[in-house]
Coordinates of C-alpha atoms (C1' of nucleotides) in Angstrom, one line a residue:
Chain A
X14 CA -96.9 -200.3 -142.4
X15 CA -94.5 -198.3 -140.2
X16 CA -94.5 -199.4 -136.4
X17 CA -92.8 -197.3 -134.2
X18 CA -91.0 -199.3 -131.1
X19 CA -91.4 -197.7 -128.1
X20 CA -93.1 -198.9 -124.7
X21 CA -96.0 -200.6 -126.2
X22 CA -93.7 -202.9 -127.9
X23 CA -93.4 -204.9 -125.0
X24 CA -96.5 -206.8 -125.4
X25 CA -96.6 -209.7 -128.0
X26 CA -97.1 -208.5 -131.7
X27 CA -100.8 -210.5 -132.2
X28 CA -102.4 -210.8 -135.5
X29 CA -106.2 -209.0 -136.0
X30 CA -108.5 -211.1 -137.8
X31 CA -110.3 -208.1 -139.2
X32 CA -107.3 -206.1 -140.6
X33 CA -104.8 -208.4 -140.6
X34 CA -102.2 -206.4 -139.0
X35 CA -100.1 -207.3 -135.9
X36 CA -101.3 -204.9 -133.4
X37 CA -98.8 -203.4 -130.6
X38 CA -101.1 -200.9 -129.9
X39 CA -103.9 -201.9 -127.5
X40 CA -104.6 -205.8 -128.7
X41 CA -100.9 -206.9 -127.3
X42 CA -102.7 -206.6 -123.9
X43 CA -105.2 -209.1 -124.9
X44 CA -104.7 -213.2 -124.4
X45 CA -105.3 -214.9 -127.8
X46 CA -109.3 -215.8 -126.6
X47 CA -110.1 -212.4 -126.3
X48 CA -108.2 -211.2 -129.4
X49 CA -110.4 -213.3 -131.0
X50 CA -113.5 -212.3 -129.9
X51 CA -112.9 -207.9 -130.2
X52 CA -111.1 -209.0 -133.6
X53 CA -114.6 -210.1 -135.0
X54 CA -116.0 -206.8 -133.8
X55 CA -113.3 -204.9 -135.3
X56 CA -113.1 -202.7 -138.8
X57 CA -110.5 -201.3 -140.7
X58 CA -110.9 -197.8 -142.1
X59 CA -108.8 -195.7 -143.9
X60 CA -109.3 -191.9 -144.1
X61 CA -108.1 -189.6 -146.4
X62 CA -105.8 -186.2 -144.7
X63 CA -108.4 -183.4 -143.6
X64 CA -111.2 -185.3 -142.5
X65 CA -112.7 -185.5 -139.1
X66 CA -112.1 -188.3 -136.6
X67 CA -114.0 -187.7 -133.9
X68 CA -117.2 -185.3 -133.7
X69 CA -118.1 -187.8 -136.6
X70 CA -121.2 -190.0 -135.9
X71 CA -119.5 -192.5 -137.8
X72 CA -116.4 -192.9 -135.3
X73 CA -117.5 -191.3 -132.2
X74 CA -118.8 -194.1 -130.6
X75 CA -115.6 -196.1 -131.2
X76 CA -111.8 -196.9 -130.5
X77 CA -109.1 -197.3 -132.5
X78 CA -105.5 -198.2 -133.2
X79 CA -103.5 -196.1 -135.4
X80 CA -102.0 -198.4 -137.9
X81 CA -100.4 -195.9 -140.4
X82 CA -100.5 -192.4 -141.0
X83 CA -100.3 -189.2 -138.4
X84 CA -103.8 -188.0 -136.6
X85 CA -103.8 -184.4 -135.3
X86 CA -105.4 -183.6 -131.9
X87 CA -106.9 -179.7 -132.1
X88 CA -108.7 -177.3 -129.6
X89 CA -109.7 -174.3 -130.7
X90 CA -110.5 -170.6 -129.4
X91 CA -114.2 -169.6 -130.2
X92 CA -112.2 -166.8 -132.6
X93 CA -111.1 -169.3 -134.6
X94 CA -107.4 -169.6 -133.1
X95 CA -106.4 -173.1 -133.2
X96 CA -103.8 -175.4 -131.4
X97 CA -102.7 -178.5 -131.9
X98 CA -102.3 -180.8 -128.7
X99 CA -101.0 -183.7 -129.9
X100 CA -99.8 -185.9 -132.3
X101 CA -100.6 -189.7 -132.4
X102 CA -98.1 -191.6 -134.6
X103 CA -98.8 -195.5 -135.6
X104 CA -99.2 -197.8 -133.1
X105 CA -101.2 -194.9 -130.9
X106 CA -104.3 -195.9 -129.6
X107 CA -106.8 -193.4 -130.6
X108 CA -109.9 -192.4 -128.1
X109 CA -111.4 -191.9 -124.7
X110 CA -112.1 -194.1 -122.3
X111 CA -114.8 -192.7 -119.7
X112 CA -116.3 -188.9 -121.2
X113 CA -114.4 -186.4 -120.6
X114 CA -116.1 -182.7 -120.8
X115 CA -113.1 -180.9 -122.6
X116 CA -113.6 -180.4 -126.2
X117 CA -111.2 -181.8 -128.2
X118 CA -111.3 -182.6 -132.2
X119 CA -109.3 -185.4 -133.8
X120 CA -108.1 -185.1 -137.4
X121 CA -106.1 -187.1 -139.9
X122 CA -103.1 -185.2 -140.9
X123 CA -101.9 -187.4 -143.8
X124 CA -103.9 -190.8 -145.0
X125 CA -104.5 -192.9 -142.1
X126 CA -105.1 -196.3 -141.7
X127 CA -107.3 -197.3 -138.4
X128 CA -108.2 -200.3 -136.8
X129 CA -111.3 -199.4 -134.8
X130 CA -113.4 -201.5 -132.1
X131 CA -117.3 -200.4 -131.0
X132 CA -116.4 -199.0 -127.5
X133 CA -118.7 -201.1 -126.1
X134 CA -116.4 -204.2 -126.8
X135 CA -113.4 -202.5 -125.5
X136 CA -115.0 -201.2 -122.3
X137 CA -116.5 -204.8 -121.6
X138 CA -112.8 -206.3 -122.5
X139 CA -111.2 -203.5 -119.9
X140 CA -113.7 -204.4 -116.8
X141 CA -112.8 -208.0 -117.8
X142 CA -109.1 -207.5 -118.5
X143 CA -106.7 -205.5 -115.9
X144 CA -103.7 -206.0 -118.0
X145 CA -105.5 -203.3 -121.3
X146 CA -106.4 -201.1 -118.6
X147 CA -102.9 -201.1 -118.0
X148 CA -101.9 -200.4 -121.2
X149 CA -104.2 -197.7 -121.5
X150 CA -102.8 -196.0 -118.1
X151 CA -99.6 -196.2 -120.1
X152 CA -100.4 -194.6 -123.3
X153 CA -102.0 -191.9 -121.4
X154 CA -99.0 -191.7 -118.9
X155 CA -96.8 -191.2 -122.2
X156 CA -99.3 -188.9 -123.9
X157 CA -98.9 -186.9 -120.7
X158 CA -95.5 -186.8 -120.9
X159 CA -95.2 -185.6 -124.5
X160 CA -98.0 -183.0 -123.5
X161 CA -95.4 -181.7 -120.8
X162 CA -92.8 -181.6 -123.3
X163 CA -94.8 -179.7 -125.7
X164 CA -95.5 -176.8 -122.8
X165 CA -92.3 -176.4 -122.2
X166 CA -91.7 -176.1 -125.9
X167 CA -94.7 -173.4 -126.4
X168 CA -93.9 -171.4 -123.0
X169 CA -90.0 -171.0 -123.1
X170 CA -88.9 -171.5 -126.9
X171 CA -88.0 -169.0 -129.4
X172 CA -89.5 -169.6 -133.1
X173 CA -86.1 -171.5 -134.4
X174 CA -86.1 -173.9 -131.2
X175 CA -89.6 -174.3 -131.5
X176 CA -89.1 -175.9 -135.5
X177 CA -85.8 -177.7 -134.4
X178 CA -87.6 -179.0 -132.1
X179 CA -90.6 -180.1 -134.3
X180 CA -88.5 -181.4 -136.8
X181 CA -86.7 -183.9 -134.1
X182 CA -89.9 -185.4 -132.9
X183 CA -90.8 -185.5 -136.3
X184 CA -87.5 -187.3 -137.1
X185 CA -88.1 -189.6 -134.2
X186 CA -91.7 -190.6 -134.6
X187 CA -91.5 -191.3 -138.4
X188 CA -88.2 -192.7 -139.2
X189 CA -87.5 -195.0 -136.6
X190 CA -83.9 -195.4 -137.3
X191 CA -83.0 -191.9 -136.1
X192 CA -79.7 -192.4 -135.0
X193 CA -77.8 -190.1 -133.3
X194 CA -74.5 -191.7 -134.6
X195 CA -75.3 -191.0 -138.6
X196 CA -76.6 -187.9 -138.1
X197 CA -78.3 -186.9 -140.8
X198 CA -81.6 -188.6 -141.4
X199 CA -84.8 -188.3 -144.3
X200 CA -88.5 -188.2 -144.0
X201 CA -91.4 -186.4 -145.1
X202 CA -93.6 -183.8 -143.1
X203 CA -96.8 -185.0 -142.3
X204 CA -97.9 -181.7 -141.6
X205 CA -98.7 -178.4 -143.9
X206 CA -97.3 -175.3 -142.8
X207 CA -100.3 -173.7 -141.6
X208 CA -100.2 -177.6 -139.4
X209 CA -96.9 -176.7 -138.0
X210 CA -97.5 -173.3 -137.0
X211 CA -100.8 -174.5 -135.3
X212 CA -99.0 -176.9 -133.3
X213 CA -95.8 -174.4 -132.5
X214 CA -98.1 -171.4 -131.7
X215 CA -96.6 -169.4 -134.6
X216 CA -97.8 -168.2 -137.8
X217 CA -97.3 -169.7 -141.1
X218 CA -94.5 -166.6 -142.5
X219 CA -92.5 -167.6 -139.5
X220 CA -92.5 -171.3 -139.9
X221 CA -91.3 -170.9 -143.4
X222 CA -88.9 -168.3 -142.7
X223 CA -87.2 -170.6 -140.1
X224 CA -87.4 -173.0 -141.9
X225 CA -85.8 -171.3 -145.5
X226 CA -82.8 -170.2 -142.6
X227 CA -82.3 -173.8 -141.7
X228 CA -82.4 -174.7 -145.3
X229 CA -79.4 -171.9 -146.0
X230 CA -77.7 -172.4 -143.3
X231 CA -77.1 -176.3 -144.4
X232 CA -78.7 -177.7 -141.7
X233 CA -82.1 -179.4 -143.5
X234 CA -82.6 -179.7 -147.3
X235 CA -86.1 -179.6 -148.3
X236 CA -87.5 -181.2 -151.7
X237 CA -91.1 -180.4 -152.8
X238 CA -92.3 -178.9 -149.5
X239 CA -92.3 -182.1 -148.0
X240 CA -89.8 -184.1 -148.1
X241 CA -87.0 -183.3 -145.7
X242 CA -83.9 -184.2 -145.2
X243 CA -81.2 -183.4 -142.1
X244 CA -78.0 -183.1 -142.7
X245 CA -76.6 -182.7 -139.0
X246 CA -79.2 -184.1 -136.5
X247 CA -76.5 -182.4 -133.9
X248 CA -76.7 -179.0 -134.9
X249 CA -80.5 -179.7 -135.2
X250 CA -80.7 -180.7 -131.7
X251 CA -78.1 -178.0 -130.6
X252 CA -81.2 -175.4 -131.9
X253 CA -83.6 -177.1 -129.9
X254 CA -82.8 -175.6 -126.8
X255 CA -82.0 -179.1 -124.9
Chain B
X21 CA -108.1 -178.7 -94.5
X22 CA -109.8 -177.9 -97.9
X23 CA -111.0 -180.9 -100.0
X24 CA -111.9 -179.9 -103.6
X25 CA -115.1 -181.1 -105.3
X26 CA -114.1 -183.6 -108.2
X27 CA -114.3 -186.5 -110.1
X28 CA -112.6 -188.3 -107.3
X29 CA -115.7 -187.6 -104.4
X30 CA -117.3 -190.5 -106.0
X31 CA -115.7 -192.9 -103.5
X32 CA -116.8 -193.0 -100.2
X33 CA -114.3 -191.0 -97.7
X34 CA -112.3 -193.2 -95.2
X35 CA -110.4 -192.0 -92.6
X36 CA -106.4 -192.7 -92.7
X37 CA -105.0 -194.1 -89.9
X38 CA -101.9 -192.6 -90.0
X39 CA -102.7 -189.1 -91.0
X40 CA -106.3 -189.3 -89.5
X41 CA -107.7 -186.8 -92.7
X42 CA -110.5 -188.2 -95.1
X43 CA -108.7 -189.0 -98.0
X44 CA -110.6 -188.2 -101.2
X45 CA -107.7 -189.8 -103.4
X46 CA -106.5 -192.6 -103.9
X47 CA -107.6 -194.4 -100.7
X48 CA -111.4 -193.8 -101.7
X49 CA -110.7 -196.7 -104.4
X50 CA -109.6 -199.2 -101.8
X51 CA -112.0 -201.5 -99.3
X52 CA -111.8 -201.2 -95.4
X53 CA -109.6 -204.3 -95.3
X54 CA -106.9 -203.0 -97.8
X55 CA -107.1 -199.1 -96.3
X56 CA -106.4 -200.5 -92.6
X57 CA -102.9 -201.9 -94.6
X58 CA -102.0 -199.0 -96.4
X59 CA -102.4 -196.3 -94.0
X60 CA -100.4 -198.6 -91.4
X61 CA -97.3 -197.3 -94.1
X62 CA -98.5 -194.6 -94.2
X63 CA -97.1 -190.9 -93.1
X64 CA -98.0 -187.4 -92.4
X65 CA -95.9 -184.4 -93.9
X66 CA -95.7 -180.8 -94.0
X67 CA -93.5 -179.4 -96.8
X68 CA -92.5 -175.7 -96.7
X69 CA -93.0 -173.0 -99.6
X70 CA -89.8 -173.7 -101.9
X71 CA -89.0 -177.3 -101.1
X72 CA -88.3 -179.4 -103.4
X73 CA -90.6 -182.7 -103.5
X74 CA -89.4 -185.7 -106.2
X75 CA -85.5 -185.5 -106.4
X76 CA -85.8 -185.6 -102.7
X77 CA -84.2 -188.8 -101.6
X78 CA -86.8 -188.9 -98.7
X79 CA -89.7 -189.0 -100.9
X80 CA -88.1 -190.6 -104.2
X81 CA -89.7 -193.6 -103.5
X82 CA -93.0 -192.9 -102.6
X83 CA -96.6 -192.1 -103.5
X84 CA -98.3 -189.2 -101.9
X85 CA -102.3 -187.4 -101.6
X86 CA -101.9 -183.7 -101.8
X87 CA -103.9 -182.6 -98.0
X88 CA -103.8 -179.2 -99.0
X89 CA -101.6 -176.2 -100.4
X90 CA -100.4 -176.7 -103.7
X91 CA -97.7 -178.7 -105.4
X92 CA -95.9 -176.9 -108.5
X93 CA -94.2 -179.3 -111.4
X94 CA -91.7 -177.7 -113.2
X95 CA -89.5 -179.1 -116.7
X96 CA -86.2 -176.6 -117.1
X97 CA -84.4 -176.2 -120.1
X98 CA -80.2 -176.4 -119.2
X99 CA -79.8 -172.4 -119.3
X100 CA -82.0 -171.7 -116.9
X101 CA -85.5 -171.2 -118.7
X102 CA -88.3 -172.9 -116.7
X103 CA -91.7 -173.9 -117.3
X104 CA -94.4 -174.8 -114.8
X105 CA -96.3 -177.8 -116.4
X106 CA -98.9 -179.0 -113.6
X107 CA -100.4 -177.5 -110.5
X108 CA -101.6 -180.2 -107.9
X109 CA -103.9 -179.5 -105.3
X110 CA -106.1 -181.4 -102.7
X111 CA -106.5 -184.1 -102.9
X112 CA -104.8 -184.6 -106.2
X113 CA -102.3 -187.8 -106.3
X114 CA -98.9 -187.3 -106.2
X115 CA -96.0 -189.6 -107.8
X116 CA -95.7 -191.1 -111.2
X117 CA -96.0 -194.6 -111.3
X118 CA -94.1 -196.5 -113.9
X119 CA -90.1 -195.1 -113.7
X120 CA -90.9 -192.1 -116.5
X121 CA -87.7 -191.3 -118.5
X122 CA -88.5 -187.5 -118.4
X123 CA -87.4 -185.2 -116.1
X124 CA -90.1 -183.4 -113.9
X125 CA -89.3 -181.2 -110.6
X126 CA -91.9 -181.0 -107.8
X127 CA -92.0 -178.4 -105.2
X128 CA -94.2 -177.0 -102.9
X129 CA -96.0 -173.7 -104.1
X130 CA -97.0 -172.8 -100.3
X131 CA -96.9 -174.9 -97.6
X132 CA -98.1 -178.2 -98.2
X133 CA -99.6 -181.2 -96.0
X134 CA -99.2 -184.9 -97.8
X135 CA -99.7 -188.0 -96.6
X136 CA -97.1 -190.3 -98.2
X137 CA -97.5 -194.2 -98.7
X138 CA -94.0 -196.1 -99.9
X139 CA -94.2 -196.7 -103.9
X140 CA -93.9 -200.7 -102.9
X141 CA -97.2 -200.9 -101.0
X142 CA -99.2 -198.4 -103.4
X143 CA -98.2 -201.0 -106.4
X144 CA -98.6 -203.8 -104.3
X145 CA -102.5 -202.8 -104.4
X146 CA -102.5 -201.8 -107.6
X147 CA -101.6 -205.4 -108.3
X148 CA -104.6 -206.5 -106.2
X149 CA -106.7 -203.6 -106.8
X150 CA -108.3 -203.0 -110.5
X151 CA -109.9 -200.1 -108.9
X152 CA -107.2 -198.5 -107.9
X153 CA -105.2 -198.4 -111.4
X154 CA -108.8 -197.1 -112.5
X155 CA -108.9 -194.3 -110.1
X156 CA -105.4 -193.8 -111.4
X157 CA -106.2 -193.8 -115.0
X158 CA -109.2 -191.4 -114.2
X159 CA -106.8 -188.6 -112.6
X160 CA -104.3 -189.4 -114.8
X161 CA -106.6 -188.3 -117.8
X162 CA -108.0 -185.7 -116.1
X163 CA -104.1 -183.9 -115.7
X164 CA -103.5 -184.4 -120.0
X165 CA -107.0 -182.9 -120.8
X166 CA -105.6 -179.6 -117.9
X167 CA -102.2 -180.2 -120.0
X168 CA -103.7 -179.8 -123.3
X169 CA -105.8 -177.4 -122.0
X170 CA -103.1 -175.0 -121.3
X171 CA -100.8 -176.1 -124.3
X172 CA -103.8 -174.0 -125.7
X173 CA -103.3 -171.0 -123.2
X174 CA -99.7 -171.2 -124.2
X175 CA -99.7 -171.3 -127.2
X176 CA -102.7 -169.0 -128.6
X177 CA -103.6 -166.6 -126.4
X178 CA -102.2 -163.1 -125.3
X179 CA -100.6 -161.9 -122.1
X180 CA -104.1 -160.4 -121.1
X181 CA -105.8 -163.7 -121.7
X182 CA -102.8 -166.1 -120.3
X183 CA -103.3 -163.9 -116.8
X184 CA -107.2 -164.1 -116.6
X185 CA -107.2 -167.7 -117.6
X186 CA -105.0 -168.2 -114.8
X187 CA -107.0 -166.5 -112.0
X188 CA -110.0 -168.0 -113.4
X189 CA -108.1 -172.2 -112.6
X190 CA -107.2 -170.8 -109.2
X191 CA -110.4 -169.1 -108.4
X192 CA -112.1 -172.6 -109.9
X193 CA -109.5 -174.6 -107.7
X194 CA -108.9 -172.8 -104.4
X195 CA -112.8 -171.7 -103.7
X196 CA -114.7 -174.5 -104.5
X197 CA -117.8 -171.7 -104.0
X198 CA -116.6 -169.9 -106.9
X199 CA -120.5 -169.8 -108.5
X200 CA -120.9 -168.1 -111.8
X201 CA -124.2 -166.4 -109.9
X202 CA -122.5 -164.7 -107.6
X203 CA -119.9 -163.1 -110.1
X204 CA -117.0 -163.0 -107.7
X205 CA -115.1 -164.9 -105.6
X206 CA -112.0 -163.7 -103.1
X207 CA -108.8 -166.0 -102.9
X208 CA -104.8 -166.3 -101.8
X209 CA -102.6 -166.4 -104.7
X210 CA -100.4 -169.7 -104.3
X211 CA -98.1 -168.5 -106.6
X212 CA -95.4 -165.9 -106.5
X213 CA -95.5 -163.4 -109.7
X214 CA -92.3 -165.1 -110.9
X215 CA -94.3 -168.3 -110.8
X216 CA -96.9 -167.2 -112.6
X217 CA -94.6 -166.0 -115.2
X218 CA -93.1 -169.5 -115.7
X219 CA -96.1 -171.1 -115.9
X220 CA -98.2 -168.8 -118.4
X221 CA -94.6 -168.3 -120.5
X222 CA -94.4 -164.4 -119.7
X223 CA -91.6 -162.6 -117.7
X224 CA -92.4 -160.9 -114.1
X225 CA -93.0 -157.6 -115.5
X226 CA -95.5 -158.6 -118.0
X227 CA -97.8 -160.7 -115.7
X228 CA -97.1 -157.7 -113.2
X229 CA -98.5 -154.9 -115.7
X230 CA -101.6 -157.3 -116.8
X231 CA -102.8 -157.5 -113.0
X232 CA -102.1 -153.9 -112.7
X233 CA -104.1 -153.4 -115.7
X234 CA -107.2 -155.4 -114.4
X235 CA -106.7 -153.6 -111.1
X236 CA -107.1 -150.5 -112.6
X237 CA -110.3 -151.4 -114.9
X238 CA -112.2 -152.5 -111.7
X239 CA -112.0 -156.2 -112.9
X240 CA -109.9 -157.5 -109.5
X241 CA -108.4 -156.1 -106.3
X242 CA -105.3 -157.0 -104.6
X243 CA -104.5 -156.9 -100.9
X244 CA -101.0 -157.4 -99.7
X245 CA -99.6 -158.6 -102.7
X246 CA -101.4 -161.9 -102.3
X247 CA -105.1 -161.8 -101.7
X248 CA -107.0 -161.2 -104.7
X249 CA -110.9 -160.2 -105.3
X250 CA -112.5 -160.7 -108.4
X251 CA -115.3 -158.0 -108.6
X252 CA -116.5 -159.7 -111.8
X253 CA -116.5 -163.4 -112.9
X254 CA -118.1 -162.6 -115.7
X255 CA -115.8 -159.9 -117.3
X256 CA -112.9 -162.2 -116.2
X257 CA -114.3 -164.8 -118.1
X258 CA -114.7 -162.5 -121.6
X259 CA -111.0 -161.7 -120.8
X260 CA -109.6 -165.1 -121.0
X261 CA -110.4 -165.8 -124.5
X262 CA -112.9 -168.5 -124.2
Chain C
dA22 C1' -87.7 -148.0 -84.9
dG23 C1' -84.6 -148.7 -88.6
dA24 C1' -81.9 -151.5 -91.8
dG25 C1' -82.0 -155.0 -95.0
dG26 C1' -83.7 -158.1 -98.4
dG27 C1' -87.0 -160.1 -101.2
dC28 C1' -90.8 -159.4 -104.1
dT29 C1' -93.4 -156.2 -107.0
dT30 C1' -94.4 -152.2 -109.7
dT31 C1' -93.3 -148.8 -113.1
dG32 C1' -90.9 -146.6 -116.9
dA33 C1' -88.1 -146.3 -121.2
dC34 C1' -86.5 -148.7 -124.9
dC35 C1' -85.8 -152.7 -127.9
dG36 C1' -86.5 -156.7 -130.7
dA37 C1' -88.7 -161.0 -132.2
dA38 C1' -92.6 -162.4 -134.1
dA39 C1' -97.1 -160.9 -136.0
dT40 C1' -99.5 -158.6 -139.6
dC41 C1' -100.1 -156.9 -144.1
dA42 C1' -99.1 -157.4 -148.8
dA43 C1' -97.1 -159.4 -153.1
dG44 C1' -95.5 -162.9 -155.6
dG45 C1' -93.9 -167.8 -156.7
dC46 C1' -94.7 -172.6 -157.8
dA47 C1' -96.9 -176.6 -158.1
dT48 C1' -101.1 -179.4 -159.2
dT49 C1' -105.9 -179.6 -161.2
dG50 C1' -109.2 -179.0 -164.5
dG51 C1' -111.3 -176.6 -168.4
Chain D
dC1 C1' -102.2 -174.8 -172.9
dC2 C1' -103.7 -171.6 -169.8
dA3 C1' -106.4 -170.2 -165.9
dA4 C1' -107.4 -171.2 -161.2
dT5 C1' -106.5 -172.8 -156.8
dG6 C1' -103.9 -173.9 -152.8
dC7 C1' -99.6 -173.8 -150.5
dC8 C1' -95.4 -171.6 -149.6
dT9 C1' -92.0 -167.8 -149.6
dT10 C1' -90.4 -163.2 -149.2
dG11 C1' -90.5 -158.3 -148.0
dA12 C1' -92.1 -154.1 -145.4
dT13 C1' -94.0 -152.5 -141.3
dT14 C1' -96.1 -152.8 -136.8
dT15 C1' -96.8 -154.3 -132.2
dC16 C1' -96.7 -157.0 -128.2
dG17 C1' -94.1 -158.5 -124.9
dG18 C1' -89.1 -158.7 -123.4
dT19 C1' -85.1 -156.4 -121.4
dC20 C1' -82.8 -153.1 -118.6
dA21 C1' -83.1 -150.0 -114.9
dA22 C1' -84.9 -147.8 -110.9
dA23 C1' -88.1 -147.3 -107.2
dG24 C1' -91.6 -148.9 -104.0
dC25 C1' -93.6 -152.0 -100.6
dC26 C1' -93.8 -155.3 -97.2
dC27 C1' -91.9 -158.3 -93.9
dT28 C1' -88.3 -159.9 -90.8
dC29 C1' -84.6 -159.4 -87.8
dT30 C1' -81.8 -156.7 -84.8

DNA sequence: AGAGGGCTTTGACCGAAATCAAGGCATTGG
DNA sequence: CCAATGCCTTGATTTCGGTCAAAGCCCTCT
């Protein structure tokens, strides 16, 4: 199991009873009491790429922490035109608290593995608990952030800063070690073409044409369509438009 | 002083001291006892169109209500390229709380009224107040599912449909009366043509020829470069792209 | 009133990305 | 083993929106 470290890190790693992984996610909020008593309400799932998350009976009425795996957020146009609107990498927390009207669909992207808790235990734990809805103000405070980003990204990028600049979040959500000093770094797309156009606001032919120009021009190698490998994180980020 | 309808009329209006307006923002969230404290920190201000709000050593450090007008946030990219990424009107909350490593510009659109409490004594209450970091939570979702909402705008719709999209949010935002039965609505454009260009991701002249367009086909008239009259709601809204 | 400046409109032209159309290359299953 | 299916790549052509350039309009200031 991957765990990325970012802010949620900061919050001791706790063991869930239920899948028996240390959650950073949501549970590092928790004291060890009430760890104890969501953990016995908790499930582990795992789902296989393509299916629904939410819009499911099955799920809707829950939360969940990401523990593996990369879930797609989509909206779509009633023509069929689709965007992606976000990403959540392991150890996301996945769901949302108090309805909101917007329409928004949830889908795994590769296998996922989930941790999820009936929303009514997490609801009763949050009136009861300051500290997760703290946490939860900060996941959606960074989700916010990476939304922003993403705008910026879709309103004032041309096609080859838009893929650079997938394939750097990519690089830095999946392979944690990312370090700007090696510069060259290895991991594989969780996301098909058709995926990555979706979430660029391109089509597919000009996804894979940037992507075969990154590929000649020595800047990526790519093995089996997914696995991909950068050879100069600089000159990546240098085509990312800053 | 025009108060929008939204999730945040819920609380009960109290009267600032300082600023004497009925604050449908944050304050709503507090009791009598802890209003009477904040609004004693409290201050009144009246930005002018153009000026620059966060970056502003005067108002670095503080938390602020939007009164009226309307606050722009912008993210650049280091040649120049710009991106609007939020519009905040009354009584929307200003400020991030948490220090957020990403750089975000806030200026005024037109002129704007705040009232501005120092960043100590708003996380002071938070600390105290549950219900304040709720209210806080509540807008801050709100703002990602606008985000993702226009990541979709963005991303995968035409010029035609990025511009009635956009008159549709202000017409929803600045007329609180806009009423699907009456199929139209009459408003002041907030934003300049060259900020409506960087926030749908289209240069002056394109958003220019799109209004003219809709001008032309009877859909709106434009007086004085600024006040605009939607004739029909209705074909606006078939125009937008669902 | 007239000059000046900032914003907006309009037109001609261009180019980046979309669309249309084959074809390639794996994996799956008969 | 060969067809079939699902991605992905590549090429030819079109188109939408960008770029460049020139006016027009509106407001302010003298």
């Amino acid at each position: 199991m991957t765990v990325r470290q970012d802010v949620h890190s900061a919050g001791i790693p706790v063991l869930c009873q239920s899948c028996e992984a240390r959650h950073r996610g949501v549970c590092g909020a928790l004291d060890p009491d009430q760890l104890v008593a969501l953990s016995k309400t908790s499930s582990r799932y795992t789902i296989e790429p393509g299916a629904e998350l939410i819009g499911d009976a099955e799920t809707v009425n829950s939360y969940s922490n990401v523990l593996s795996g990369v879930v797609k957020l989509t909206k779509g146009l009633s023509d069929g035109r689709q965007q992606i609107v976000g990403l959540q990498f392991a150890p996301d927390f996945l769901g949302r608290p108090f309805k909101v009207e917007s329409e928004i669909n949830a889908e795994a992207a590769t296998a996922v593995s989930l941790c999820s808790f009936p929303k009514a235990s997490i609801e009763r734990m949050m009136r009861e608990s300051p500290e997760l809805e703290h946490r939860l103000l900060k996941q959606t405070l960074k989700e916010l952030d990476e939304a922003r980003e993403w705008m910026v990204t879709l309103g004032r990028k041309t096609a080859s800063e838009k893929v650079a600049s997938f394939l750097l979040m990519i690089a830095r959500n999946i392979d944690p070690a990312t370090d700007p000093a090696t510069n060259s770094t290895s991991f594989d797309l969780p996301l098909t073409r058709a995926d990555i156009a979706d979430f660029l606001g391109l089509t597919i032919e000009t996804v894979s044409r940037q992507l075969t120009r990154m590929r000649t021009e020595g800047v990526i190698r790519i093995e089996n369509n997914r696995h991909v490998t950068v050879e100069s994180l600089s000159r990546l980020e240098r085509r990312s438009g800053a």
